[in-house]
PDB file of C-alpha atoms and ligand atoms in Angstrom:
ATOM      1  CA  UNK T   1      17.177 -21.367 -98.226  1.00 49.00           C
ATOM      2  CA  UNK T   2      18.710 -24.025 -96.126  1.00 50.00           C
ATOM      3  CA  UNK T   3      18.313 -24.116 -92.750  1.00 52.00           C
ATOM      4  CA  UNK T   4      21.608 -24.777 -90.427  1.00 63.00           C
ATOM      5  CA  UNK T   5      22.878 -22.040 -92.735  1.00 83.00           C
ATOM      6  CA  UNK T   6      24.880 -18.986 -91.001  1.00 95.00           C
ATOM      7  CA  UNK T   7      24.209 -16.135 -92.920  1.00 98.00           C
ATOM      8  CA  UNK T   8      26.778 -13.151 -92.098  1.00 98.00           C
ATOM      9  CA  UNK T   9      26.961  -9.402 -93.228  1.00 98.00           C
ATOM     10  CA  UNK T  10      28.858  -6.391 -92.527  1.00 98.00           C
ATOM     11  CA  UNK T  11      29.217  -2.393 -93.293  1.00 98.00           C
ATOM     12  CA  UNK T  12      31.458  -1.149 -95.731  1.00 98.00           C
ATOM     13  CA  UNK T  13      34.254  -0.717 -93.410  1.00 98.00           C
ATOM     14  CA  UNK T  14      34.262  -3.900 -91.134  1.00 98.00           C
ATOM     15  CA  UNK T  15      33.547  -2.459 -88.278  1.00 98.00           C
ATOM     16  CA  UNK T  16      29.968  -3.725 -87.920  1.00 98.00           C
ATOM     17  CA  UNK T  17      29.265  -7.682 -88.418  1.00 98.00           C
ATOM     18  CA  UNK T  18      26.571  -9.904 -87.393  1.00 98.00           C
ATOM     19  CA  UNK T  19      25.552 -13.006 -88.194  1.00 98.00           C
ATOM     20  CA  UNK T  20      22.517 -14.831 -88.460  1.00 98.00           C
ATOM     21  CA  UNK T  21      21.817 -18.541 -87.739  1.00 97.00           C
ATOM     22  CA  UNK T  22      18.033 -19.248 -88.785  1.00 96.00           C
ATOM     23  CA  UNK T  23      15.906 -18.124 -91.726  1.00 96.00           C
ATOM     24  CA  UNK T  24      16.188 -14.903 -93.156  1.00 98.00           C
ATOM     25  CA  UNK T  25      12.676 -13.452 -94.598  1.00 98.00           C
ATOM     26  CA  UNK T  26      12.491 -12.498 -98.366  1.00 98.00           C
ATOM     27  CA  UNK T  27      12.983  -8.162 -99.040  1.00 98.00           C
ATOM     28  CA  UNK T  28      10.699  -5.773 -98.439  1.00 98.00           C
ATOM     29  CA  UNK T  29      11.157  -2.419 -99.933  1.00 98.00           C
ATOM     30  CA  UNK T  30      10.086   0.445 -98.108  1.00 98.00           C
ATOM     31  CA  UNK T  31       9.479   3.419 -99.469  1.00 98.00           C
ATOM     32  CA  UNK T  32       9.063   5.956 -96.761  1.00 97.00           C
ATOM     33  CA  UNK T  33       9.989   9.062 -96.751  1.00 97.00           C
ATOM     34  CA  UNK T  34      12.353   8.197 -93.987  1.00 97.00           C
ATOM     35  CA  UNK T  35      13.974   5.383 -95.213  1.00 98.00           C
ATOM     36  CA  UNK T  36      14.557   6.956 -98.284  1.00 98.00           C
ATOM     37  CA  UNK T  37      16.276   9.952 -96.651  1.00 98.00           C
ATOM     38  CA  UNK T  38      17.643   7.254 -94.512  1.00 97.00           C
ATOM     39  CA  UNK T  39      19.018   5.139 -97.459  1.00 97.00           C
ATOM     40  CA  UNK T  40      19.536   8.333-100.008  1.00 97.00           C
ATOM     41  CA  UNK T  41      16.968   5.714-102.363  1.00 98.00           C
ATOM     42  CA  UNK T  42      14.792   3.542-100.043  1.00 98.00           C
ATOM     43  CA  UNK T  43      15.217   0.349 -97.942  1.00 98.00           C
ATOM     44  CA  UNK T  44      15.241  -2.901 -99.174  1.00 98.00           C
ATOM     45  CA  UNK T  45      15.195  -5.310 -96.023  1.00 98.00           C
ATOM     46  CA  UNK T  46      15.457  -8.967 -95.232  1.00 98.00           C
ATOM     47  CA  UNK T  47      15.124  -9.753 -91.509  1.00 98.00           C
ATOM     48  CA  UNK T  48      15.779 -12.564 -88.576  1.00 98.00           C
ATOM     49  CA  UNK T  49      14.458 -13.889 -85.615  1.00 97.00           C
ATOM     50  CA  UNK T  50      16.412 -11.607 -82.839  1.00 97.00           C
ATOM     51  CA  UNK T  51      16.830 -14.888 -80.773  1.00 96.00           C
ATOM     52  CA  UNK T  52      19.220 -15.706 -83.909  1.00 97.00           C
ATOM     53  CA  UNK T  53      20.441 -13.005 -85.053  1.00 98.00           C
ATOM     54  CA  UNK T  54      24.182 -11.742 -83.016  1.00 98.00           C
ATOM     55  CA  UNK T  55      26.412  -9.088 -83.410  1.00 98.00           C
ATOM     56  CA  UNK T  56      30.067 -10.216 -84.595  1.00 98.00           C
ATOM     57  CA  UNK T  57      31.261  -6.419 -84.216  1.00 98.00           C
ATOM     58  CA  UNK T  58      30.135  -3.855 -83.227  1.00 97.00           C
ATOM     59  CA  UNK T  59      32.943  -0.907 -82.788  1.00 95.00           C
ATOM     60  CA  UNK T  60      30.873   1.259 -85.414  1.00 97.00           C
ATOM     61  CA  UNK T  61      27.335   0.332 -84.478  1.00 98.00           C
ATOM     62  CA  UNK T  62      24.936   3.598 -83.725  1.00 98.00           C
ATOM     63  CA  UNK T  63      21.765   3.411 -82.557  1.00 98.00           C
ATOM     64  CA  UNK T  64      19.271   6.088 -83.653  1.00 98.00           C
ATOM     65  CA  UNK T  65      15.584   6.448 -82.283  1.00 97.00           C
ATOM     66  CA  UNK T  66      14.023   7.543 -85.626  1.00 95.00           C
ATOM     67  CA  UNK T  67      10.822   7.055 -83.985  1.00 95.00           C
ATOM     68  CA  UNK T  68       8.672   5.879 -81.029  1.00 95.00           C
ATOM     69  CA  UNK T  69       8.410   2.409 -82.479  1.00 95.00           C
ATOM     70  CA  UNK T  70      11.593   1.767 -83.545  1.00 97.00           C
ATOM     71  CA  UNK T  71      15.154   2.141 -83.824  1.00 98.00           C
ATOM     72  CA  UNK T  72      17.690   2.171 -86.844  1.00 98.00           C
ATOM     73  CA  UNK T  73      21.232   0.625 -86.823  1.00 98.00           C
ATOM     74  CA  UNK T  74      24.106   2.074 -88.675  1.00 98.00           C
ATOM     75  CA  UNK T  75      27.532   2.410 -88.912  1.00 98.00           C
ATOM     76  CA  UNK T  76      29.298   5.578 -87.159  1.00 98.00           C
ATOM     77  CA  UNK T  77      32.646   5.130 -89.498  1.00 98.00           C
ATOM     78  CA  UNK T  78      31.546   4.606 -92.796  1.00 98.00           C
ATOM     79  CA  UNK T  79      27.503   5.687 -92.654  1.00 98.00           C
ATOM     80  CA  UNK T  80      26.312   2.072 -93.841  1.00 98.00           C
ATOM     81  CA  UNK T  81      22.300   1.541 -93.023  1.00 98.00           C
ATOM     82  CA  UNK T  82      22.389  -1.755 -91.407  1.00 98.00           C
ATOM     83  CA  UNK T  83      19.290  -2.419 -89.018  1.00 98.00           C
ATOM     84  CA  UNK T  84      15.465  -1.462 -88.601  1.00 98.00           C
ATOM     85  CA  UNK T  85      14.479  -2.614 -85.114  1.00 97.00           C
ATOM     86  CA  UNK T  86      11.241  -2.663 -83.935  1.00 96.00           C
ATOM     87  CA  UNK T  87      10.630  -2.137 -79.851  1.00 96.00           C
ATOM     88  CA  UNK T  88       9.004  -5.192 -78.545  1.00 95.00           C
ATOM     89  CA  UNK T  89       9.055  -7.480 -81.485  1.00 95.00           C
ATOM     90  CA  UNK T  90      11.198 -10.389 -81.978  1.00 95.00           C
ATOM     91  CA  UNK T  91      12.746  -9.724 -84.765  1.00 97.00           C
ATOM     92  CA  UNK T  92      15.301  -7.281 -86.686  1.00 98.00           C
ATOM     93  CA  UNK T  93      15.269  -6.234 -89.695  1.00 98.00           C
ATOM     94  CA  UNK T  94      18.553  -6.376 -92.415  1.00 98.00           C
ATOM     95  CA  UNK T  95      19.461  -4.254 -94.699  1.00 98.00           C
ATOM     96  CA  UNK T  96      19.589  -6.683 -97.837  1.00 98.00           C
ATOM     97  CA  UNK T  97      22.643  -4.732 -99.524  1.00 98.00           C
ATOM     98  CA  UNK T  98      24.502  -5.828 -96.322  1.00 98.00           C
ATOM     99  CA  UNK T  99      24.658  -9.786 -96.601  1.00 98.00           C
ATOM    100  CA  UNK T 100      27.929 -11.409 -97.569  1.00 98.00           C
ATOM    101  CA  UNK T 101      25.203 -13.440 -99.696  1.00 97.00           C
ATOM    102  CA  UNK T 102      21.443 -12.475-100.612  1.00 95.00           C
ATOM    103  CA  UNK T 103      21.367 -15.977-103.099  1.00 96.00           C
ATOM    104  CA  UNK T 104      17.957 -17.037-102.860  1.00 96.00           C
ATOM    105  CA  UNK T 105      16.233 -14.005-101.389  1.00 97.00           C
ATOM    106  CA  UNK T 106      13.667 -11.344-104.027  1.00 97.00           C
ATOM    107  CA  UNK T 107      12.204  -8.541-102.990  1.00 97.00           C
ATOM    108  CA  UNK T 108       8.656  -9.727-102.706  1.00 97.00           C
ATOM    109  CA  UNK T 109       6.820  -6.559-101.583  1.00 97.00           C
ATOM    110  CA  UNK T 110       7.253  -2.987-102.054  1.00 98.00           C
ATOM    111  CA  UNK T 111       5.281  -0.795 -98.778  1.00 98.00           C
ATOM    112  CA  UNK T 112       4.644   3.122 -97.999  1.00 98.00           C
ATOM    113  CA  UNK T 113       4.578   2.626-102.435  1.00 97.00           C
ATOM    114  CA  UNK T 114       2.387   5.705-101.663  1.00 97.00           C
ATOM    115  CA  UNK T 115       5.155   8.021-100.575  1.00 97.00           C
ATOM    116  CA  UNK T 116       8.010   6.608-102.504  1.00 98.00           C
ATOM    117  CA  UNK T 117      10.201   9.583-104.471  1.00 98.00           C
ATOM    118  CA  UNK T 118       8.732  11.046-107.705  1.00 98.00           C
ATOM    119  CA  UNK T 119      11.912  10.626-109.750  1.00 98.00           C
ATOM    120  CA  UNK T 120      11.380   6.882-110.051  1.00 98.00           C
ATOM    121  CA  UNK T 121       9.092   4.205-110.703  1.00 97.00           C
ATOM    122  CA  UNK T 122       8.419   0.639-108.771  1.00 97.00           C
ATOM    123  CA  UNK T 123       9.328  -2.139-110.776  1.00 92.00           C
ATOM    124  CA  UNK T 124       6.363  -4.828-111.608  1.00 93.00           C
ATOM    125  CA  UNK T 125       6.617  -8.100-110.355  1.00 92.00           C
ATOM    126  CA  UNK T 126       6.175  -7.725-106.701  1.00 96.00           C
ATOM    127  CA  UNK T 127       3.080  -6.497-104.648  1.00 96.00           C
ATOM    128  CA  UNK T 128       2.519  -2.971-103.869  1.00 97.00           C
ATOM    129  CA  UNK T 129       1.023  -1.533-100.852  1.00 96.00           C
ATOM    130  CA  UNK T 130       0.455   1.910-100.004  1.00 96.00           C
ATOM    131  CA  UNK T 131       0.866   1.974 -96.729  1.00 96.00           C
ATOM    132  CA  UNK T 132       3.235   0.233 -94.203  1.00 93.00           C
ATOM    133  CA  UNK T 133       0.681  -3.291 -93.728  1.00 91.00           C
ATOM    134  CA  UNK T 134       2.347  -6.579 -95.193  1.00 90.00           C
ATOM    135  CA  UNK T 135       3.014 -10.273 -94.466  1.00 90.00           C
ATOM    136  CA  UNK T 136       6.137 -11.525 -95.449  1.00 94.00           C
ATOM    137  CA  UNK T 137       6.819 -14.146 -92.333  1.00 95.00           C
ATOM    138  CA  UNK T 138      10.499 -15.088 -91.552  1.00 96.00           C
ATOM    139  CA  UNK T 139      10.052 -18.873 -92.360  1.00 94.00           C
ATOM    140  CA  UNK T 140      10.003 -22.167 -89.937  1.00 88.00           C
ATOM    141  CA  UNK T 141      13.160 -22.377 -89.083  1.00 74.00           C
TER     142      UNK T 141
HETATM  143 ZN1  LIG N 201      31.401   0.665 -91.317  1.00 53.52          ZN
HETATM  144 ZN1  LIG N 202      10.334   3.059 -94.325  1.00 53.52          ZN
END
């Protein structure tokens, strides 16, 4: 991906937008049993450097602690899953099914494979890790 690129997003209805104006990291799919509640299937998540990643709009945007570490982003109009954001990190993570255009970005890793739903399979091609460790860096900008 090019970098100078703006890449923008929204929910459904419009009333969340952000924008990002650095790298975004390839998708990670999580497969907790959270995020799959959270999703209704499970997450599938690019992310940004928070220093470049800004809000556009945010008349919708809810904030819910779903746990100690972190905090998820949605929208309070139409129920989109837009943001995973880690306390005390530098970065945000994107829903991928959010971007105005994911050209050029693969899900490269699947984590928590261990817990993902019995009623479907992981597709090959990417790694698999049980648990929640991975390194997929958000690249140079
Ligand atoms: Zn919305
Ligand atoms: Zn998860």
């Amino acid at each position: 991906m090019s970098t100078g690129t703006i890449h923008t997003g929204r929910c459904e209805c419009g009333a969340v937008r952000y924008q990002v104006t650095g790298p975004l990291r390839q998708v990670v799919a999580c497969h907790c049993s959270q995020c799959r509640r959270i999703t209704g299937h499970y997450l599938a998540a690019t992310a940004a450097r928070r220093a470049q990643f800004a809000l556009t709009r945010a008349g919708g945007l809810k904030w819910y602690a779903s746990s100690k570490d972190a905090r998820r982003g949605f929208c309070a109009e139409c129920g989109s899953t837009l943001f995973w954001e880690p306390h005390g990190r530098d970065y945000v993570s994107i829903a991928a099914g959010t971007l105005d255009d994911g050209a050029g970005l693969k899900i490269v890793c699947h984590i928590h494979a261990a817990d993902k739903g019995a009623y479907y399979d992981i597709e090959a091609g990417a790694m698999q890790v049980p648990g929640g460790e991975f390194s997929v860096p958000i690249p140079a900008a």
